[in-house]
Amino acid sequence: MSEYEAGTFEDLLAIMRKLRAPGGCPWDAEQTLQSLRRYILEEANELVDAINDDDAREICEESGDVLLQVVFVATVAAELGLFGIGDVTRAICEKLITRHPHVFGDVTVNGASDVSRNWEMIKSGERRSRNEDSSAMAGIPKGLPALLRAYRIQEKAAKKGFDWPEGDITSVRGKVLEEIEEFRCEVENADEDKMKEELGDMLFAAVNLARHAGIDPEMALQDANVKFMRRFREVESICDKRGADMTRMALEELDDVWREAKELEKTNNRTAR
């Protein structure tokens, strides 16, 4: 029987310390805060995948892997004399209490939008008190995927009132069409720098349209990726069965097979029901 069999949080901390200690695991012992960065991102993405798959067992396991990364970071930091896991838990507890005055104080809110607005105001005040950048744009991670970062930037700006009225799809859609037209003009001008700029504006406007429609653009694009891959595999399968070389087929022929794959998918979906 292992002394850590109970699997408590304290057991996890003890296991991590033992892995890092002399005579422990050479790989764990050589990790640094810098080397852990890639694993933090990987584990977070694997947890997101598990949630997308609605797999409870995988969600539980991947949650443990994400927790391990936090414990790993705190353990390394403690060895460097920076902070320990107690500082991490204490800081997040203080933050949750401070930023929820409607729960732990006497502030009254009317819905989630008020909660979000108060959170940003309190956060900005904390930054000013520490003489840090108090802009609404501060604190948005540079490492976020561009699509998600655009979404967060727009959310932050909206909380400052810099936004179209909530649910105003028509105006935002008009902005997307405007950016598409500007991109088309630069394509005609063959100005690569301007094309890149206008394409960025077009994508940024599309993210804004998704936000106003209540759609997560990151998830929408992920779903589109999965759908394309699924249909492309079917196109490959159809071509293979016919002995056709896709690389030698005309685009019109490939389009016909693509449409065939789409119809086959619809038929299979109806049959599954």
Short mmCIF file of N, CA and C in Angstrom, two decimals, residues 190-271:
data_model
loop_
_atom_site.label_atom_id
_atom_site.label_comp_id
_atom_site.label_asym_id
_atom_site.label_seq_id
_atom_site.Cartn_x
_atom_site.Cartn_y
_atom_site.Cartn_z
N ALA A 190 -3.02 45.01 -55.62
CA ALA A 190 -1.85 44.12 -55.45
C ALA A 190 -0.87 44.67 -54.42
N ASP A 191 -1.41 45.31 -53.37
CA ASP A 191 -0.57 45.85 -52.29
C ASP A 191 -0.58 44.83 -51.15
N GLU A 192 0.49 44.05 -51.06
CA GLU A 192 0.52 42.94 -50.10
C GLU A 192 0.43 43.42 -48.65
N ASP A 193 1.10 44.51 -48.31
CA ASP A 193 1.05 45.02 -46.94
C ASP A 193 -0.37 45.46 -46.58
N LYS A 194 -1.02 46.16 -47.51
CA LYS A 194 -2.38 46.61 -47.26
C LYS A 194 -3.36 45.43 -47.24
N MET A 195 -3.10 44.44 -48.08
CA MET A 195 -3.93 43.24 -48.09
C MET A 195 -3.90 42.55 -46.73
N LYS A 196 -2.69 42.43 -46.18
CA LYS A 196 -2.53 41.80 -44.87
C LYS A 196 -3.28 42.59 -43.80
N GLU A 197 -3.14 43.92 -43.85
CA GLU A 197 -3.81 44.78 -42.87
C GLU A 197 -5.32 44.66 -42.97
N GLU A 198 -5.85 44.71 -44.19
CA GLU A 198 -7.30 44.65 -44.38
C GLU A 198 -7.86 43.27 -44.06
N LEU A 199 -7.07 42.22 -44.33
CA LEU A 199 -7.50 40.87 -43.97
C LEU A 199 -7.62 40.75 -42.45
N GLY A 200 -6.65 41.33 -41.74
CA GLY A 200 -6.72 41.34 -40.28
C GLY A 200 -7.94 42.06 -39.78
N ASP A 201 -8.24 43.22 -40.40
CA ASP A 201 -9.44 43.99 -40.02
C ASP A 201 -10.71 43.19 -40.30
N MET A 202 -10.70 42.46 -41.40
CA MET A 202 -11.86 41.66 -41.78
C MET A 202 -12.10 40.54 -40.75
N LEU A 203 -11.03 39.86 -40.35
CA LEU A 203 -11.15 38.80 -39.35
C LEU A 203 -11.59 39.36 -38.00
N PHE A 204 -11.03 40.53 -37.64
CA PHE A 204 -11.37 41.16 -36.37
C PHE A 204 -12.86 41.51 -36.35
N ALA A 205 -13.37 42.03 -37.48
CA ALA A 205 -14.78 42.38 -37.57
C ALA A 205 -15.65 41.13 -37.51
N ALA A 206 -15.18 40.02 -38.10
CA ALA A 206 -15.94 38.77 -38.07
C ALA A 206 -16.05 38.23 -36.65
N VAL A 207 -14.99 38.39 -35.86
CA VAL A 207 -15.02 37.98 -34.46
C VAL A 207 -16.06 38.82 -33.70
N ASN A 208 -16.10 40.11 -34.02
CA ASN A 208 -17.07 41.00 -33.37
C ASN A 208 -18.50 40.59 -33.71
N LEU A 209 -18.71 40.19 -34.96
CA LEU A 209 -20.03 39.72 -35.39
C LEU A 209 -20.42 38.47 -34.59
N ALA A 210 -19.48 37.56 -34.44
CA ALA A 210 -19.75 36.35 -33.67
C ALA A 210 -20.11 36.70 -32.22
N ARG A 211 -19.36 37.64 -31.65
CA ARG A 211 -19.61 38.02 -30.25
C ARG A 211 -21.01 38.58 -30.09
N HIS A 212 -21.43 39.44 -31.01
CA HIS A 212 -22.77 40.03 -30.92
C HIS A 212 -23.87 39.01 -31.20
N ALA A 213 -23.52 37.95 -31.91
CA ALA A 213 -24.50 36.89 -32.18
C ALA A 213 -24.52 35.85 -31.06
N GLY A 214 -23.66 36.05 -30.05
CA GLY A 214 -23.61 35.12 -28.93
C GLY A 214 -22.90 33.82 -29.28
N ILE A 215 -21.98 33.88 -30.24
CA ILE A 215 -21.25 32.70 -30.69
C ILE A 215 -19.78 32.83 -30.31
N ASP A 216 -19.21 31.77 -29.76
CA ASP A 216 -17.79 31.74 -29.46
C ASP A 216 -17.05 31.47 -30.77
N PRO A 217 -16.32 32.46 -31.32
CA PRO A 217 -15.68 32.26 -32.62
C PRO A 217 -14.61 31.18 -32.61
N GLU A 218 -13.93 31.01 -31.49
CA GLU A 218 -12.90 29.98 -31.39
C GLU A 218 -13.53 28.60 -31.55
N MET A 219 -14.65 28.37 -30.84
CA MET A 219 -15.33 27.08 -30.94
C MET A 219 -15.96 26.90 -32.32
N ALA A 220 -16.49 28.00 -32.88
CA ALA A 220 -17.11 27.91 -34.21
C ALA A 220 -16.08 27.50 -35.25
N LEU A 221 -14.88 28.09 -35.16
CA LEU A 221 -13.83 27.75 -36.11
C LEU A 221 -13.32 26.34 -35.88
N GLN A 222 -13.22 25.93 -34.61
CA GLN A 222 -12.81 24.56 -34.31
C GLN A 222 -13.80 23.57 -34.91
N ASP A 223 -15.10 23.86 -34.78
CA ASP A 223 -16.13 22.99 -35.36
C ASP A 223 -16.01 22.95 -36.88
N ALA A 224 -15.73 24.12 -37.47
CA ALA A 224 -15.56 24.18 -38.93
C ALA A 224 -14.35 23.37 -39.37
N ASN A 225 -13.27 23.41 -38.58
CA ASN A 225 -12.08 22.62 -38.88
C ASN A 225 -12.41 21.13 -38.88
N VAL A 226 -13.13 20.70 -37.82
CA VAL A 226 -13.49 19.29 -37.69
C VAL A 226 -14.37 18.86 -38.86
N LYS A 227 -15.34 19.71 -39.21
CA LYS A 227 -16.26 19.39 -40.31
C LYS A 227 -15.51 19.26 -41.63
N PHE A 228 -14.59 20.21 -41.88
CA PHE A 228 -13.83 20.15 -43.13
C PHE A 228 -12.99 18.88 -43.19
N MET A 229 -12.32 18.56 -42.08
CA MET A 229 -11.46 17.36 -42.06
C MET A 229 -12.28 16.10 -42.30
N ARG A 230 -13.47 16.05 -41.68
CA ARG A 230 -14.33 14.87 -41.84
C ARG A 230 -14.76 14.71 -43.30
N ARG A 231 -15.18 15.81 -43.92
CA ARG A 231 -15.62 15.75 -45.31
C ARG A 231 -14.46 15.50 -46.27
N PHE A 232 -13.28 16.06 -45.94
CA PHE A 232 -12.12 15.85 -46.81
C PHE A 232 -11.72 14.38 -46.79
N ARG A 233 -11.80 13.76 -45.61
CA ARG A 233 -11.49 12.33 -45.53
C ARG A 233 -12.44 11.52 -46.41
N GLU A 234 -13.72 11.95 -46.43
CA GLU A 234 -14.70 11.25 -47.26
C GLU A 234 -14.38 11.44 -48.74
N VAL A 235 -13.94 12.65 -49.11
CA VAL A 235 -13.53 12.90 -50.49
C VAL A 235 -12.36 11.98 -50.86
N GLU A 236 -11.38 11.87 -49.98
CA GLU A 236 -10.25 10.98 -50.22
C GLU A 236 -10.71 9.54 -50.39
N SER A 237 -11.66 9.14 -49.53
CA SER A 237 -12.17 7.76 -49.59
C SER A 237 -12.88 7.49 -50.91
N ILE A 238 -13.71 8.42 -51.35
CA ILE A 238 -14.44 8.26 -52.61
C ILE A 238 -13.45 8.16 -53.78
N CYS A 239 -12.46 9.04 -53.79
CA CYS A 239 -11.47 9.03 -54.87
C CYS A 239 -10.66 7.73 -54.86
N ASP A 240 -10.30 7.27 -53.66
CA ASP A 240 -9.54 6.02 -53.56
C ASP A 240 -10.33 4.84 -54.11
N LYS A 241 -11.63 4.79 -53.77
CA LYS A 241 -12.48 3.68 -54.23
C LYS A 241 -12.61 3.69 -55.75
N ARG A 242 -12.53 4.86 -56.35
CA ARG A 242 -12.65 4.98 -57.80
C ARG A 242 -11.31 4.92 -58.52
N GLY A 243 -10.25 4.78 -57.73
CA GLY A 243 -8.92 4.72 -58.31
C GLY A 243 -8.49 6.04 -58.92
N ALA A 244 -9.05 7.14 -58.41
CA ALA A 244 -8.76 8.47 -58.96
C ALA A 244 -7.64 9.14 -58.16
N ASP A 245 -6.74 9.80 -58.86
CA ASP A 245 -5.65 10.55 -58.23
C ASP A 245 -6.11 11.99 -58.05
N MET A 246 -6.35 12.39 -56.81
CA MET A 246 -6.86 13.73 -56.54
C MET A 246 -5.96 14.82 -57.13
N THR A 247 -4.66 14.59 -57.10
CA THR A 247 -3.73 15.63 -57.56
C THR A 247 -3.82 15.85 -59.07
N ARG A 248 -4.46 14.90 -59.80
CA ARG A 248 -4.59 15.03 -61.25
C ARG A 248 -6.00 15.40 -61.68
N MET A 249 -6.89 15.57 -60.70
CA MET A 249 -8.28 15.91 -61.01
C MET A 249 -8.45 17.41 -61.13
N ALA A 250 -9.36 17.83 -62.02
CA ALA A 250 -9.67 19.25 -62.16
C ALA A 250 -10.45 19.71 -60.94
N LEU A 251 -10.37 21.01 -60.67
CA LEU A 251 -11.06 21.56 -59.50
C LEU A 251 -12.56 21.31 -59.58
N GLU A 252 -13.12 21.37 -60.79
CA GLU A 252 -14.56 21.13 -60.96
C GLU A 252 -14.92 19.70 -60.55
N GLU A 253 -14.04 18.75 -60.89
CA GLU A 253 -14.27 17.34 -60.51
C GLU A 253 -14.21 17.18 -58.99
N LEU A 254 -13.23 17.83 -58.37
CA LEU A 254 -13.10 17.75 -56.91
C LEU A 254 -14.31 18.38 -56.23
N ASP A 255 -14.82 19.47 -56.80
CA ASP A 255 -16.02 20.11 -56.25
C ASP A 255 -17.20 19.16 -56.31
N ASP A 256 -17.32 18.41 -57.41
CA ASP A 256 -18.41 17.44 -57.53
C ASP A 256 -18.31 16.36 -56.46
N VAL A 257 -17.09 15.88 -56.22
CA VAL A 257 -16.90 14.85 -55.19
C VAL A 257 -17.18 15.43 -53.81
N TRP A 258 -16.78 16.69 -53.60
CA TRP A 258 -17.05 17.36 -52.32
C TRP A 258 -18.55 17.42 -52.05
N ARG A 259 -19.32 17.80 -53.07
CA ARG A 259 -20.77 17.87 -52.92
C ARG A 259 -21.35 16.47 -52.66
N GLU A 260 -20.78 15.49 -53.30
CA GLU A 260 -21.20 14.11 -53.07
C GLU A 260 -20.94 13.70 -51.62
N ALA A 261 -19.79 14.09 -51.09
CA ALA A 261 -19.44 13.77 -49.70
C ALA A 261 -20.41 14.45 -48.73
N LYS A 262 -20.78 15.69 -49.05
CA LYS A 262 -21.73 16.42 -48.20
C LYS A 262 -23.09 15.72 -48.20
N GLU A 263 -23.56 15.30 -49.36
CA GLU A 263 -24.85 14.62 -49.45
C GLU A 263 -24.82 13.29 -48.73
N LEU A 264 -23.70 12.58 -48.84
CA LEU A 264 -23.54 11.30 -48.15
C LEU A 264 -23.60 11.50 -46.63
N GLU A 265 -22.97 12.59 -46.18
CA GLU A 265 -22.99 12.90 -44.75
C GLU A 265 -24.41 13.18 -44.27
N LYS A 266 -25.17 13.94 -45.07
CA LYS A 266 -26.56 14.24 -44.72
C LYS A 266 -27.40 12.97 -44.66
N THR A 267 -27.18 12.08 -45.61
CA THR A 267 -27.92 10.81 -45.64
C THR A 267 -27.60 9.97 -44.41
N ASN A 268 -26.32 9.90 -44.07
CA ASN A 268 -25.90 9.13 -42.90
C ASN A 268 -26.48 9.70 -41.61
N ASN A 269 -26.55 11.05 -41.54
CA ASN A 269 -27.12 11.70 -40.35
C ASN A 269 -28.60 11.40 -40.22
N ARG A 270 -29.32 11.40 -41.37
CA ARG A 270 -30.75 11.09 -41.32
C ARG A 270 -30.98 9.64 -40.91
N THR A 271 -30.14 8.75 -41.42
CA THR A 271 -30.25 7.33 -41.09
C THR A 271 -29.98 7.09 -39.61
#
